[in-house]
Structures are given as C-alpha cells and as structure tokens.
Amino acid sequence: DVEGVAAAGAAAAGVGGEAAQAATEGVDVKLSRSGNAADEEALQRYQYVHDDSEVDFALIVALLEYAYASEYEKGATLIFMSGWQDISNMIDELSRHDGFGDAARFKLLPLHSGIPTAKQKEIFKPVPRGVYKIIVSTNIAETSITVNDVAFVVDTGRVKEKSYDPHMKTSTMDTTWVTKAASTQRKGRAGRVRAGCCWHLFSLRRFESMREHVESELLRTSLEELCLQAKALGLTPGAAADPNGLRAFLGKAVDAPHEKAIDHGIAVLTDLGALADDGSERLTQLGVVLSDLVVHPRLGKMVLWAMVLNCAASALKVAAVCSYREPFVLPASQASLTLTLNPKP
C-alpha cells in the first residue's frame, strides 16, 4: 500500500499542504484536503511566485531531503518528468547537491527511451546497503517498467503527448498535464513490495480539472494512412458523405475523429493522386501502389518519382530516416555529454 503524507509533513519540506499531494491508502486516489487556512495561504503564495507549467526542481530537492530524513522506510525514488530536458536538469540539480550528489550514498539514474538499453537496465541492478537509487524518468516507467525497491514517487504531473489539430492540419508534441488514470498509475509505482509514499506536485483543484483518460490515438494523429488502407481493403467504396464512405466508417469508432481531420486526410490523398478528384474518392492505380508501401503516402510517392528520375537510392534513404524514430542516442551522464560535445582527437 502507498502511505499518505500529512500536510504538516509536506510543510516541513517547505511544501504547502496542497502543493505536494500524497495518495492515501486504498484503491482510490484520495488527495488530502487539509482545510488548514495557513496551508491554503501557503499554497496561494507559492502559486503566485511559481508558474506551474515549469518544473520546480528546488521543490523536488526539498521534498527528497524531507523524505530521506523522515522515519519512512528508505528505498529508491522514482521521479516522473515530461521529457529529456527536464530529466537532464533534474539530474544536474541533484548532482550539485551536497547529499544527493554523493555517489557513496545515492545513485542518480536517468530513464528515457533514447538512452542505450544497457544504461536503462541499470535501474534494476541492486545497490549496496545504505545506497539509494534516484530514478528520473518519463512516463515509460508508468506501466512498462517496475522497479521493486521504489519507496518514494514524485509525480510532477507532466507528460509529452502527441496531438493533432484538424483546423491547423498539423501534428505536434506538446507538454501537458497527465490524466487522472495516469496519476493513479504513477502512485502505484511506490510500495510494490514495501510501504511507500507518493507526492503529486499539483494542487487538488488541478487534479480535479484533469482528464479522466488519455484520448484515443485516432484523435491525435493525421488520418491519411488510415484512409488509404480503408480504401485499399474495400471497406469504404463510396464517397466520404455516402453511407459506405470514409466518414461513416470512421464514425463507427468508439472515439470517432473530427470530420475536419477526415476531410483533411481525404484532401491530402486526392492531392497526391491516390484518390480520384472527380468526387467519387475512388482509389486510383497510384493509390493501390502507395497502399502496398510501408511508409506515409507522401514518402511513397517521393520514392516512386525518384525511381523515374533515377535517384531511388537517395530517396529510399530519406524515406527510411523520415519513417524511423530519432536515430540519435542520448548521453546517460554529464561525462558522456561532455565527451560527445568535445570528442578527443
């Protein structure tokens, strides 16, 4: 079970009663409602001077000082951040600290999908008695990874999430607040095999305004590839507005995408020549070929044109780079970063 932390204990760490909410025992997430006027005032003062869209690294350090000086059973700490920049800044902040920067007592471990697999596995390795791991991670540690010796969890409440704007017709990666379900999941990372504590670094009001769950990916991505495959499989032989068209087909989804997103997907395929431009939205011969390729239709057409222009090799390399994830590996330590930026001759 995850043990709750009283507002007085949070205040001892320099944290207002609501500024570092603690999940209490039981299945449901129950955030402490202090009702203490002094705590409410402290929270208001804190929010007045600090922008809650930015991570307060000093607050997290103060909270860790309180946690490791308290009577709680000691263990590893898992800190949730939104991305690599915040992870790197947090590691740097802890490295400069007199206590947490002591390698004989604390092992600072970043966790990010861009870090080499061998470095990621270090979070599972046991440490000598009296040494504690402080893991600074993205939401990769929410569900896919479990570290049994985690006693403390610090949840900043932030996550990077892909979104699609059907009006601007663009996909972006934005930092946003987690959902209530994700917050509950993060709490569950503590106390797997021992008593544990979780601090959520956002107010109760913020928690109550959060979404219940993450939106379906169908609502957060462009639809060109999906529309093309639906046409190629014969699932939508009619035009978009017909009962057997793309709008009707995608409208049957549990979380149906916005009509503007569907229209944009059809428009892109029509501009590429994958769909007929006579209003029937019939799949053309080019569309049949593009549907067989494992890349975005734009990249597929580029490769086909490159074959005609006798530069297929270069186009294939570009298509591969654009279709694959970030090819660069992040340095796992400041020393690695220094070596990367200043390689030896």
Tab-separated table of C-alpha atoms in Angstrom:
chain	number	residue	atom	x	y	z
A	1	ASP	CA	0.000	0.000	0.000
A	2	VAL	CA	1.029	3.573	-0.532
A	3	GLU	CA	1.077	5.542	2.680
A	4	GLY	CA	-0.253	9.079	2.737
A	5	VAL	CA	1.701	12.081	3.983
A	6	ALA	CA	0.045	14.662	6.212
A	7	ALA	CA	0.036	18.306	5.235
A	8	ALA	CA	2.232	19.101	8.215
A	9	GLY	CA	4.865	16.711	6.921
A	10	ALA	CA	4.768	18.297	3.493
A	11	ALA	CA	5.079	21.722	5.053
A	12	ALA	CA	8.168	20.547	6.881
A	13	ALA	CA	9.755	20.073	3.484
A	14	GLY	CA	8.830	23.612	2.506
A	15	VAL	CA	5.782	22.406	0.602
A	16	GLY	CA	2.223	23.752	1.021
A	17	GLY	CA	-0.499	21.362	2.102
A	18	GLU	CA	-1.867	21.045	-1.438
A	19	ALA	CA	1.351	21.716	-3.323
A	20	ALA	CA	2.580	18.173	-2.756
A	21	GLN	CA	-0.471	15.963	-2.559
A	22	ALA	CA	0.008	12.440	-1.207
A	23	ALA	CA	-2.012	9.431	-2.256
A	24	THR	CA	-3.535	7.696	0.761
A	25	GLU	CA	-4.036	4.012	1.450
A	26	GLY	CA	-6.586	2.052	-0.565
A	27	VAL	CA	-7.535	1.572	-4.161
A	28	ASP	CA	-8.945	5.017	-4.882
A	29	VAL	CA	-6.773	8.105	-5.133
A	30	LYS	CA	-7.705	10.269	-2.158
A	31	LEU	CA	-5.924	13.593	-2.042
A	32	SER	CA	-5.599	15.142	1.385
A	33	ARG	CA	-7.957	18.063	1.974
A	34	SER	CA	-6.170	19.959	4.669
A	35	GLY	CA	-8.725	22.673	5.352
A	36	ASN	CA	-5.940	24.462	7.197
A	37	ALA	CA	-6.081	28.182	6.417
A	38	ALA	CA	-2.311	28.515	6.794
A	39	ASP	CA	-1.720	25.710	4.275
A	40	GLU	CA	-4.176	27.268	1.823
A	41	GLU	CA	-2.440	30.609	2.145
A	42	ALA	CA	0.974	28.999	1.677
A	43	LEU	CA	-0.271	27.300	-1.481
A	44	GLN	CA	-1.599	30.564	-2.874
A	45	ARG	CA	1.702	32.323	-2.180
A	46	TYR	CA	3.595	29.503	-3.877
A	47	GLN	CA	1.364	29.548	-6.959
A	48	TYR	CA	1.701	33.323	-7.145
A	49	VAL	CA	5.503	33.186	-7.478
A	50	HIS	CA	5.825	29.926	-9.431
A	51	ASP	CA	4.496	29.094	-12.891
A	52	ASP	CA	3.014	25.605	-12.613
A	53	SER	CA	3.825	24.925	-16.262
A	54	GLU	CA	7.509	24.793	-15.236
A	55	VAL	CA	9.074	22.101	-13.073
A	56	ASP	CA	10.218	23.380	-9.676
A	57	PHE	CA	13.484	21.485	-9.238
A	58	ALA	CA	14.252	23.160	-5.897
A	59	LEU	CA	10.905	21.947	-4.555
A	60	ILE	CA	11.689	18.372	-5.562
A	61	VAL	CA	15.110	18.536	-3.894
A	62	ALA	CA	13.498	19.867	-0.703
A	63	LEU	CA	10.943	17.080	-0.828
A	64	LEU	CA	13.661	14.436	-1.190
A	65	GLU	CA	15.548	15.962	1.734
A	66	TYR	CA	12.406	15.583	3.819
A	67	ALA	CA	11.756	12.014	2.608
A	68	TYR	CA	15.238	10.679	3.390
A	69	ALA	CA	15.373	12.489	6.747
A	70	SER	CA	11.945	11.169	7.796
A	71	GLU	CA	11.040	7.953	9.588
A	72	TYR	CA	9.668	6.351	6.453
A	73	GLU	CA	11.282	3.133	5.296
A	74	LYS	CA	14.017	4.137	2.866
A	75	GLY	CA	14.340	2.882	-0.667
A	76	ALA	CA	14.700	4.053	-4.236
A	77	THR	CA	12.961	7.202	-5.505
A	78	LEU	CA	11.172	7.467	-8.842
A	79	ILE	CA	10.644	10.989	-10.200
A	80	PHE	CA	8.357	11.441	-13.207
A	81	MET	CA	9.307	14.136	-15.720
A	82	SER	CA	7.882	15.067	-19.117
A	83	GLY	CA	10.995	14.700	-21.266
A	84	TRP	CA	14.762	14.556	-21.584
A	85	GLN	CA	15.412	18.243	-20.934
A	86	ASP	CA	13.686	18.107	-17.538
A	87	ILE	CA	15.358	14.787	-16.725
A	88	SER	CA	18.781	16.241	-17.529
A	89	ASN	CA	18.117	19.394	-15.472
A	90	MET	CA	16.920	17.331	-12.501
A	91	ILE	CA	19.991	15.080	-12.623
A	92	ASP	CA	22.226	18.169	-12.757
A	93	GLU	CA	20.394	19.723	-9.792
A	94	LEU	CA	20.804	16.567	-7.716
A	95	SER	CA	24.446	16.171	-8.757
A	96	ARG	CA	25.251	19.609	-7.316
A	97	HIS	CA	23.542	18.810	-4.019
A	98	ASP	CA	25.853	18.045	-1.089
A	99	GLY	CA	23.884	14.930	-0.136
A	100	PHE	CA	22.324	13.566	-3.310
A	101	GLY	CA	25.481	14.249	-5.281
A	102	ASP	CA	27.411	11.836	-3.016
A	103	ALA	CA	27.904	8.691	-5.120
A	104	ALA	CA	28.609	6.688	-1.960
A	105	ARG	CA	25.014	7.266	-0.796
A	106	PHE	CA	22.919	7.927	-3.893
A	107	LYS	CA	22.954	6.609	-7.447
A	108	LEU	CA	21.381	9.023	-9.941
A	109	LEU	CA	19.824	7.218	-12.909
A	110	PRO	CA	18.034	8.832	-15.882
A	111	LEU	CA	15.444	6.703	-17.691
A	112	HIS	CA	14.363	7.632	-21.215
A	113	SER	CA	13.628	5.660	-24.379
A	114	GLY	CA	16.526	7.440	-26.107
A	115	ILE	CA	19.106	6.151	-23.628
A	116	PRO	CA	21.012	2.981	-24.641
A	117	THR	CA	19.337	-0.221	-23.419
A	118	ALA	CA	22.375	-1.200	-21.348
A	119	LYS	CA	22.116	2.083	-19.413
A	120	GLN	CA	18.359	1.643	-18.930
A	121	LYS	CA	18.922	-1.741	-17.289
A	122	GLU	CA	20.979	-0.142	-14.520
A	123	ILE	CA	17.772	0.811	-12.696
A	124	PHE	CA	17.163	-2.897	-11.976
A	125	LYS	CA	20.621	-3.632	-10.585
A	126	PRO	CA	20.840	-3.986	-6.795
A	127	VAL	CA	22.859	-1.413	-4.869
A	128	PRO	CA	24.894	-1.872	-1.659
A	129	ARG	CA	23.152	-1.437	1.683
A	130	GLY	CA	22.851	2.228	2.563
A	131	VAL	CA	22.906	3.337	-1.090
A	132	TYR	CA	19.681	4.523	-2.700
A	133	LYS	CA	18.745	4.918	-6.337
A	134	ILE	CA	17.080	8.110	-7.544
A	135	ILE	CA	15.496	7.363	-10.913
A	136	VAL	CA	14.369	10.313	-13.035
A	137	SER	CA	12.086	9.039	-15.753
A	138	THR	CA	9.468	9.865	-18.363
A	139	ASN	CA	6.121	8.055	-18.372
A	140	ILE	CA	7.987	4.990	-19.670
A	141	ALA	CA	8.076	3.901	-16.011
A	142	GLU	CA	4.295	4.177	-15.572
A	143	THR	CA	3.334	0.746	-16.845
A	144	SER	CA	6.063	-0.948	-18.871
A	145	ILE	CA	8.732	-0.982	-16.158
A	146	THR	CA	8.523	-1.976	-12.486
A	147	VAL	CA	11.349	-1.320	-10.018
A	148	ASN	CA	10.612	-3.331	-6.882
A	149	ASP	CA	12.678	-1.309	-4.416
A	150	VAL	CA	10.933	2.036	-5.070
A	151	ALA	CA	9.775	3.576	-1.771
A	152	PHE	CA	9.157	7.175	-2.890
A	153	VAL	CA	7.459	8.522	-6.007
A	154	VAL	CA	7.435	12.182	-7.027
A	155	ASP	CA	4.920	12.982	-9.746
A	156	THR	CA	5.333	16.351	-11.471
A	157	GLY	CA	2.079	15.689	-13.314
A	158	ARG	CA	3.539	16.467	-16.729
A	159	VAL	CA	3.836	14.340	-19.880
A	160	LYS	CA	4.708	14.828	-23.541
A	161	GLU	CA	1.788	13.838	-25.731
A	162	LYS	CA	1.259	13.806	-29.470
A	163	SER	CA	-1.740	15.826	-30.629
A	164	TYR	CA	-3.326	16.715	-33.959
A	165	ASP	CA	-5.082	19.972	-34.753
A	166	PRO	CA	-7.677	19.377	-37.506
A	167	HIS	CA	-8.046	23.137	-38.044
A	168	MET	CA	-4.304	23.819	-38.457
A	169	LYS	CA	-3.781	20.395	-40.069
A	170	THR	CA	-0.611	19.787	-38.073
A	171	SER	CA	0.663	17.226	-35.564
A	172	THR	CA	2.618	18.451	-32.556
A	173	MET	CA	4.307	17.016	-29.482
A	174	ASP	CA	3.136	19.074	-26.516
A	175	THR	CA	3.851	19.019	-22.791
A	176	THR	CA	0.553	18.693	-20.971
A	177	TRP	CA	-0.966	17.551	-17.687
A	178	VAL	CA	-1.353	13.826	-17.135
A	179	THR	CA	-4.756	12.214	-16.802
A	180	LYS	CA	-6.294	11.110	-13.521
A	181	ALA	CA	-5.750	7.499	-14.575
A	182	ALA	CA	-2.043	8.148	-15.234
A	183	SER	CA	-1.680	9.882	-11.865
A	184	THR	CA	-3.155	6.815	-10.168
A	185	GLN	CA	-0.808	4.579	-12.158
A	186	ARG	CA	2.214	6.625	-11.079
A	187	LYS	CA	1.162	6.345	-7.455
A	188	GLY	CA	1.149	2.573	-7.867
A	189	ARG	CA	4.864	2.515	-8.709
A	190	ALA	CA	5.614	3.027	-4.994
A	191	GLY	CA	5.067	0.377	-2.375
A	192	ARG	CA	5.255	-2.636	-4.680
A	193	VAL	CA	6.994	-4.826	-2.086
A	194	ARG	CA	7.173	-2.401	0.857
A	195	ALA	CA	5.394	0.596	2.300
A	196	GLY	CA	5.805	3.669	0.123
A	197	CYS	CA	4.877	7.316	-0.364
A	198	CYS	CA	3.822	9.281	-3.424
A	199	TRP	CA	3.801	13.060	-3.761
A	200	HIS	CA	1.853	14.657	-6.612
A	201	LEU	CA	3.215	18.142	-7.229
A	202	PHE	CA	-0.013	19.793	-8.216
A	203	SER	CA	-2.988	21.137	-6.347
A	204	LEU	CA	-6.229	19.332	-5.665
A	205	ARG	CA	-8.006	21.787	-7.955
A	206	ARG	CA	-5.594	20.909	-10.747
A	207	PHE	CA	-6.206	17.193	-10.187
A	208	GLU	CA	-9.969	17.628	-10.351
A	209	SER	CA	-9.649	19.510	-13.665
A	210	MET	CA	-7.560	16.755	-15.308
A	211	ARG	CA	-8.935	14.464	-17.991
A	212	GLU	CA	-10.047	11.041	-16.841
A	213	HIS	CA	-8.116	9.141	-19.532
A	214	VAL	CA	-5.815	9.763	-22.488
A	215	GLU	CA	-7.623	10.463	-25.745
A	216	SER	CA	-7.583	7.718	-28.348
A	217	GLU	CA	-4.644	7.950	-30.753
A	218	LEU	CA	-7.224	8.133	-33.534
A	219	LEU	CA	-7.971	11.651	-32.277
A	220	ARG	CA	-4.316	12.636	-32.013
A	221	THR	CA	-2.903	11.765	-35.408
A	222	SER	CA	-3.387	12.555	-39.093
A	223	LEU	CA	-5.595	10.092	-40.961
A	224	GLU	CA	-4.070	9.848	-44.447
A	225	GLU	CA	-2.604	6.371	-43.958
A	226	LEU	CA	-5.734	5.026	-42.271
A	227	CYS	CA	-7.985	6.423	-45.017
A	228	LEU	CA	-5.754	4.934	-47.711
A	229	GLN	CA	-5.765	1.477	-46.105
A	230	ALA	CA	-9.553	1.597	-45.598
A	231	LYS	CA	-9.952	2.314	-49.317
A	232	ALA	CA	-7.451	-0.366	-50.329
A	233	LEU	CA	-9.242	-3.018	-48.250
A	234	GLY	CA	-12.586	-2.131	-49.816
A	235	LEU	CA	-14.102	-1.053	-46.507
A	236	THR	CA	-15.236	2.338	-47.844
A	237	PRO	CA	-16.145	2.071	-51.544
A	238	GLY	CA	-18.348	5.176	-51.510
A	239	ALA	CA	-17.578	8.867	-51.300
A	240	ALA	CA	-16.974	10.461	-47.884
A	241	ALA	CA	-20.586	11.588	-47.413
A	242	ASP	CA	-22.089	8.232	-48.540
A	243	PRO	CA	-23.302	5.633	-46.015
A	244	ASN	CA	-20.391	3.409	-47.098
A	245	GLY	CA	-17.848	6.235	-47.211
A	246	LEU	CA	-14.909	7.156	-45.029
A	247	ARG	CA	-16.874	9.444	-42.715
A	248	ALA	CA	-19.433	6.765	-41.910
A	249	PHE	CA	-16.727	4.130	-41.486
A	250	LEU	CA	-14.550	6.184	-39.127
A	251	GLY	CA	-17.656	7.458	-37.344
A	252	LYS	CA	-18.249	3.925	-36.075
A	253	ALA	CA	-15.101	4.107	-33.941
A	254	VAL	CA	-15.551	4.303	-30.173
A	255	ASP	CA	-13.772	7.673	-30.285
A	256	ALA	CA	-14.693	8.995	-33.714
A	257	PRO	CA	-12.256	11.545	-35.197
A	258	HIS	CA	-13.316	15.087	-36.061
A	259	GLU	CA	-14.860	15.464	-39.519
A	260	LYS	CA	-12.248	18.115	-40.383
A	261	ALA	CA	-9.496	15.550	-39.711
A	262	ILE	CA	-11.197	13.072	-42.048
A	263	ASP	CA	-11.675	15.720	-44.734
A	264	HIS	CA	-8.005	16.707	-44.442
A	265	GLY	CA	-6.905	13.080	-44.870
A	266	ILE	CA	-9.065	12.754	-47.997
A	267	ALA	CA	-7.766	16.068	-49.375
A	268	VAL	CA	-4.123	15.005	-48.932
A	269	LEU	CA	-4.731	11.688	-50.710
A	270	THR	CA	-6.581	13.472	-53.517
A	271	ASP	CA	-3.734	15.972	-53.956
A	272	LEU	CA	-1.265	13.092	-54.128
A	273	GLY	CA	-3.338	11.387	-56.796
A	274	ALA	CA	-4.115	8.387	-54.605
A	275	LEU	CA	-7.853	9.171	-54.816
A	276	ALA	CA	-9.756	10.319	-57.878
A	277	ASP	CA	-10.537	14.034	-57.921
A	278	ASP	CA	-13.964	13.630	-59.555
A	279	GLY	CA	-15.786	13.490	-56.223
A	280	SER	CA	-16.078	9.696	-56.145
A	281	GLU	CA	-12.942	9.343	-53.995
A	282	ARG	CA	-12.196	6.138	-55.876
A	283	LEU	CA	-8.786	4.581	-55.264
A	284	THR	CA	-6.537	5.199	-58.272
A	285	GLN	CA	-3.817	2.896	-59.572
A	286	LEU	CA	-1.265	5.114	-57.838
A	287	GLY	CA	-3.261	4.748	-54.618
A	288	VAL	CA	-3.152	0.958	-54.942
A	289	VAL	CA	0.650	1.070	-55.223
A	290	LEU	CA	1.027	3.529	-52.326
A	291	SER	CA	-1.161	1.349	-50.095
A	292	ASP	CA	1.315	-1.514	-50.544
A	293	LEU	CA	4.245	0.585	-49.300
A	294	VAL	CA	5.080	0.704	-45.596
A	295	VAL	CA	5.703	4.463	-45.498
A	296	HIS	CA	3.485	7.550	-45.442
A	297	PRO	CA	1.824	8.159	-48.825
A	298	ARG	CA	3.813	11.381	-49.298
A	299	LEU	CA	7.082	9.466	-48.861
A	300	GLY	CA	5.804	6.631	-51.028
A	301	LYS	CA	5.124	8.990	-53.934
A	302	MET	CA	8.552	10.555	-53.477
A	303	VAL	CA	10.171	7.110	-53.816
A	304	LEU	CA	8.146	6.339	-56.950
A	305	TRP	CA	9.127	9.628	-58.581
A	306	ALA	CA	12.749	9.022	-57.575
A	307	MET	CA	12.700	5.695	-59.432
A	308	VAL	CA	11.578	7.523	-62.568
A	309	LEU	CA	14.293	10.165	-62.104
A	310	ASN	CA	16.994	7.541	-61.386
A	311	CYS	CA	17.731	8.659	-57.833
A	312	ALA	CA	15.899	5.916	-55.938
A	313	ALA	CA	18.796	5.116	-53.597
A	314	SER	CA	18.885	8.639	-52.160
A	315	ALA	CA	15.088	8.816	-51.879
A	316	LEU	CA	14.947	5.478	-50.067
A	317	LYS	CA	17.463	6.759	-47.522
A	318	VAL	CA	15.380	9.901	-46.941
A	319	ALA	CA	12.187	7.848	-46.608
A	320	ALA	CA	13.845	5.498	-44.115
A	321	VAL	CA	15.125	8.389	-41.981
A	322	CYS	CA	11.730	10.129	-42.010
A	323	SER	CA	9.875	6.928	-41.120
A	324	TYR	CA	12.115	5.812	-38.281
A	325	ARG	CA	12.279	7.261	-34.801
A	326	GLU	CA	15.004	9.677	-33.668
A	327	PRO	CA	18.282	7.951	-34.680
A	328	PHE	CA	20.441	9.676	-32.070
A	329	VAL	CA	21.176	8.167	-28.663
A	330	LEU	CA	21.050	10.425	-25.613
A	331	PRO	CA	24.114	10.572	-23.313
A	332	ALA	CA	23.346	8.887	-19.973
A	333	SER	CA	25.611	11.123	-17.920
A	334	GLN	CA	27.196	14.564	-17.893
A	335	ALA	CA	30.567	12.949	-18.606
A	336	SER	CA	29.135	11.255	-21.706
A	337	LEU	CA	27.600	14.531	-22.834
A	338	THR	CA	30.925	16.343	-22.423
A	339	LEU	CA	32.707	13.635	-24.438
A	340	THR	CA	30.027	13.858	-27.154
A	341	LEU	CA	30.335	17.636	-27.455
A	342	ASN	CA	34.143	17.626	-27.199
A	343	PRO	CA	35.424	14.383	-28.749
A	344	LYS	CA	39.063	13.529	-28.297
A	345	PRO	CA	41.205	13.851	-31.424
